[in-house]
Amino acid sequence: PYDALMNDYDRGLNTATTAALFASLKPRLLELLEKIKNSPQVEDNFLRQNFDKDKQWKLGMEVLRRMHFDFEAGRQDISEHPFTTNFSSQDVRVTTRIDENDFANMLWSCIHEGGHALYEQGLPADQYGLPLGDYCSLSIHESQSRLWENCIGRGLPFWKYNYKLVQDYFPEQLNNTTTEQFYKAINKVEPSLIRTEADELTYHFHVMIRYELEKQLIEGSIRSEDIPAAWNELYKRYLGVTVPDDKRGCLQDVHWSHGSFGYFATYSIGSLYAAQLYATISREHLSLTKELEQGNNMPVWQWLQQHIYQYGRYYNSGDLCKQATGQPLNADFFINYVNDKFSAIYEI
């Protein structure tokens, strides 16, 4: 039964495939996290000064423009939980949230949802209402948001160009902070309560916890009233954090409220696709790092248009991955990417 629910969000995805991917991912993530835990922590206190709400909003809008989000075919608004919705490729709407005392809260929500929006805006407009005018799957959709949010938006090349913009909006808070210090701070690895605010590594344990609980619910080994206690126990076991209340625990996501069971695994699988796609783009565009350092995101956008957007729902996720990258989904790309990135940040 759970396979049928997963298939609603990614055709062909099932528990066997997901179990194999998570079995490959989990021990190697734990190994990297253990090394980071035993290394000096990066400094990020400067991200928790007071950052004016209106200035943050203007900054987020400008970053979306630099990502090539088309405001003639979309808009951004504020919501409690960031999301993207669309009515066609000509009407794609994103939301973000702003915390004046946490700079990281808003900007990467903009970039993440912007990645989703670029996918929707890139679908063939003349195929609206047909398979070629619809997205492939939620796993591939998530690959687009995670590629922009993490591979690019938490990457050093992107900020070598864009950090000046951030300093222009917040000179008092950030003029004494270097690009490298900013880059390390936005990639700080630390267990936390909220999935959407989690770092790039511990994020996957948030997903695995939800995935495990959903499977147990569907198979009948736990009941809905058991969820709070089970949730709190898994957060303690996997992330070492104590859940203070259900709002910051099992009620933090909208998915279960609207019945989206079988959805959560697509977040982690999307990150694996993102790393594999980004590795392929980097291999095919050897000057990509230099282009990003000069503020040119167009090679990424054009590659995605050619290899992902234009195909709509023609392929399932696995076949689209093989078409775009030349091989099936392989968690090694993600592990290699995070090992290279965080070994440098934490000097492991």
Tab-separated table of C-alpha atoms in Angstrom, residues 77-220:
chain	number	residue	atom	x	y	z
A	77	ASP	CA	4.347	36.728	-1.320
A	78	ILE	CA	4.755	35.957	2.407
A	79	SER	CA	3.453	32.781	4.077
A	80	GLU	CA	4.038	30.787	7.254
A	81	HIS	CA	5.430	27.835	5.273
A	82	PRO	CA	7.272	28.638	2.003
A	83	PHE	CA	5.750	27.000	-1.076
A	84	THR	CA	5.370	27.294	-4.843
A	85	THR	CA	2.079	27.019	-6.701
A	86	ASN	CA	1.283	27.481	-10.360
A	87	PHE	CA	-1.679	27.736	-12.703
A	88	SER	CA	0.363	27.506	-15.907
A	89	SER	CA	3.915	28.303	-16.971
A	90	GLN	CA	2.683	31.889	-17.331
A	91	ASP	CA	1.431	32.155	-13.725
A	92	VAL	CA	3.845	30.734	-11.143
A	93	ARG	CA	3.730	32.025	-7.559
A	94	VAL	CA	6.265	31.586	-4.766
A	95	THR	CA	6.186	32.477	-1.095
A	96	THR	CA	8.829	33.032	1.548
A	97	ARG	CA	8.908	33.913	5.249
A	98	ILE	CA	10.975	36.505	7.078
A	99	ASP	CA	12.541	36.488	10.533
A	100	GLU	CA	14.180	39.828	11.316
A	101	ASN	CA	16.558	38.127	13.742
A	102	ASP	CA	17.624	35.253	11.473
A	103	PHE	CA	18.990	36.262	8.089
A	104	ALA	CA	19.144	32.676	6.777
A	105	ASN	CA	15.417	32.116	7.195
A	106	MET	CA	14.222	34.168	4.235
A	107	LEU	CA	16.858	34.187	1.518
A	108	TRP	CA	17.276	30.448	0.977
A	109	SER	CA	13.529	29.986	1.036
A	110	CYS	CA	13.462	32.442	-1.890
A	111	ILE	CA	16.199	30.559	-3.725
A	112	HIS	CA	14.659	27.146	-3.000
A	113	GLU	CA	11.183	28.138	-4.147
A	114	GLY	CA	12.749	30.031	-7.042
A	115	GLY	CA	14.243	26.757	-8.258
A	116	HIS	CA	10.789	25.184	-8.229
A	117	ALA	CA	9.390	28.207	-10.056
A	118	LEU	CA	12.018	28.198	-12.799
A	119	TYR	CA	11.051	24.597	-13.561
A	120	GLU	CA	7.367	25.504	-13.838
A	121	GLN	CA	8.076	28.609	-15.926
A	122	GLY	CA	10.355	26.537	-18.176
A	123	LEU	CA	7.740	23.931	-19.095
A	124	PRO	CA	6.540	24.221	-22.726
A	125	ALA	CA	3.689	26.762	-22.702
A	126	ASP	CA	2.182	25.322	-25.875
A	127	GLN	CA	1.799	21.949	-24.114
A	128	TYR	CA	-0.312	23.331	-21.246
A	129	GLY	CA	-2.752	20.679	-20.004
A	130	LEU	CA	-0.810	17.858	-21.692
A	131	PRO	CA	1.943	15.570	-20.337
A	132	LEU	CA	4.751	17.601	-21.937
A	133	GLY	CA	3.427	20.680	-20.138
A	134	ASP	CA	3.526	19.037	-16.705
A	135	TYR	CA	6.461	18.383	-14.386
A	136	CYS	CA	8.063	14.935	-14.311
A	137	SER	CA	7.717	14.103	-10.610
A	138	LEU	CA	8.122	15.628	-7.174
A	139	SER	CA	11.600	14.065	-6.911
A	140	ILE	CA	12.697	15.897	-10.054
A	141	HIS	CA	10.878	19.037	-8.883
A	142	GLU	CA	12.808	18.874	-5.635
A	143	SER	CA	16.044	18.366	-7.563
A	144	GLN	CA	15.464	21.763	-9.143
A	145	SER	CA	14.933	23.595	-5.857
A	146	ARG	CA	17.828	21.849	-4.107
A	147	LEU	CA	20.186	22.421	-7.029
A	148	TRP	CA	19.561	26.162	-6.881
A	149	GLU	CA	19.353	26.395	-3.087
A	150	ASN	CA	22.381	24.264	-2.197
A	151	CYS	CA	24.651	23.456	-5.130
A	152	ILE	CA	24.476	27.063	-6.357
A	153	GLY	CA	22.884	29.201	-3.625
A	154	ARG	CA	25.103	27.839	-0.851
A	155	GLY	CA	28.121	27.654	-3.126
A	156	LEU	CA	31.166	29.936	-2.846
A	157	PRO	CA	31.225	30.947	-6.562
A	158	PHE	CA	27.666	32.323	-6.365
A	159	TRP	CA	28.519	34.464	-3.348
A	160	LYS	CA	31.792	35.768	-4.739
A	161	TYR	CA	29.533	37.770	-7.030
A	162	ASN	CA	26.348	38.252	-4.993
A	163	TYR	CA	27.704	38.942	-1.500
A	164	LYS	CA	28.298	42.601	-2.408
A	165	LEU	CA	24.536	42.916	-2.941
A	166	VAL	CA	23.870	41.564	0.561
A	167	GLN	CA	26.402	43.973	2.071
A	168	ASP	CA	24.823	46.886	0.198
A	169	TYR	CA	21.482	46.130	1.873
A	170	PHE	CA	23.001	45.466	5.311
A	171	PRO	CA	26.299	47.372	5.599
A	172	GLU	CA	26.078	47.858	9.370
A	173	GLN	CA	25.580	44.146	9.994
A	174	LEU	CA	27.927	42.618	7.386
A	175	ASN	CA	30.593	45.058	6.179
A	176	ASN	CA	33.156	43.521	8.547
A	177	THR	CA	32.327	39.975	7.441
A	178	THR	CA	34.211	38.470	4.498
A	179	THR	CA	32.714	36.423	1.673
A	180	GLU	CA	34.433	33.292	3.011
A	181	GLN	CA	33.085	33.868	6.524
A	182	PHE	CA	29.593	34.353	5.109
A	183	TYR	CA	29.937	31.229	2.963
A	184	LYS	CA	30.979	29.086	5.933
A	185	ALA	CA	28.199	30.492	8.127
A	186	ILE	CA	25.418	29.718	5.634
A	187	ASN	CA	26.712	26.142	5.453
A	188	LYS	CA	26.919	25.557	9.196
A	189	VAL	CA	26.032	21.967	10.111
A	190	GLU	CA	24.065	21.616	13.342
A	191	PRO	CA	21.111	19.383	14.327
A	192	SER	CA	17.854	21.299	14.579
A	193	LEU	CA	14.112	20.881	15.057
A	194	ILE	CA	12.643	22.293	11.837
A	195	ARG	CA	13.033	20.444	8.532
A	196	THR	CA	12.773	23.504	6.276
A	197	GLU	CA	15.507	25.286	8.242
A	198	ALA	CA	17.864	22.290	8.484
A	199	ASP	CA	21.345	22.293	7.012
A	200	GLU	CA	22.216	20.342	3.889
A	201	LEU	CA	23.367	17.224	5.774
A	202	THR	CA	21.104	16.773	8.800
A	203	TYR	CA	18.121	17.570	6.545
A	204	HIS	CA	18.050	13.977	5.345
A	205	PHE	CA	17.428	12.631	8.832
A	206	HIS	CA	14.339	14.852	9.068
A	207	VAL	CA	13.122	13.125	5.898
A	208	MET	CA	14.052	9.600	6.999
A	209	ILE	CA	12.151	10.046	10.272
A	210	ARG	CA	8.985	11.039	8.418
A	211	TYR	CA	9.433	8.234	5.895
A	212	GLU	CA	9.814	5.610	8.644
A	213	LEU	CA	6.763	6.873	10.542
A	214	GLU	CA	4.610	6.926	7.411
A	215	LYS	CA	5.515	3.338	6.561
A	216	GLN	CA	4.662	2.226	10.092
A	217	LEU	CA	1.325	4.047	9.955
A	218	ILE	CA	0.374	2.440	6.657
A	219	GLU	CA	1.436	-1.049	7.736
A	220	GLY	CA	-0.507	-0.595	10.988
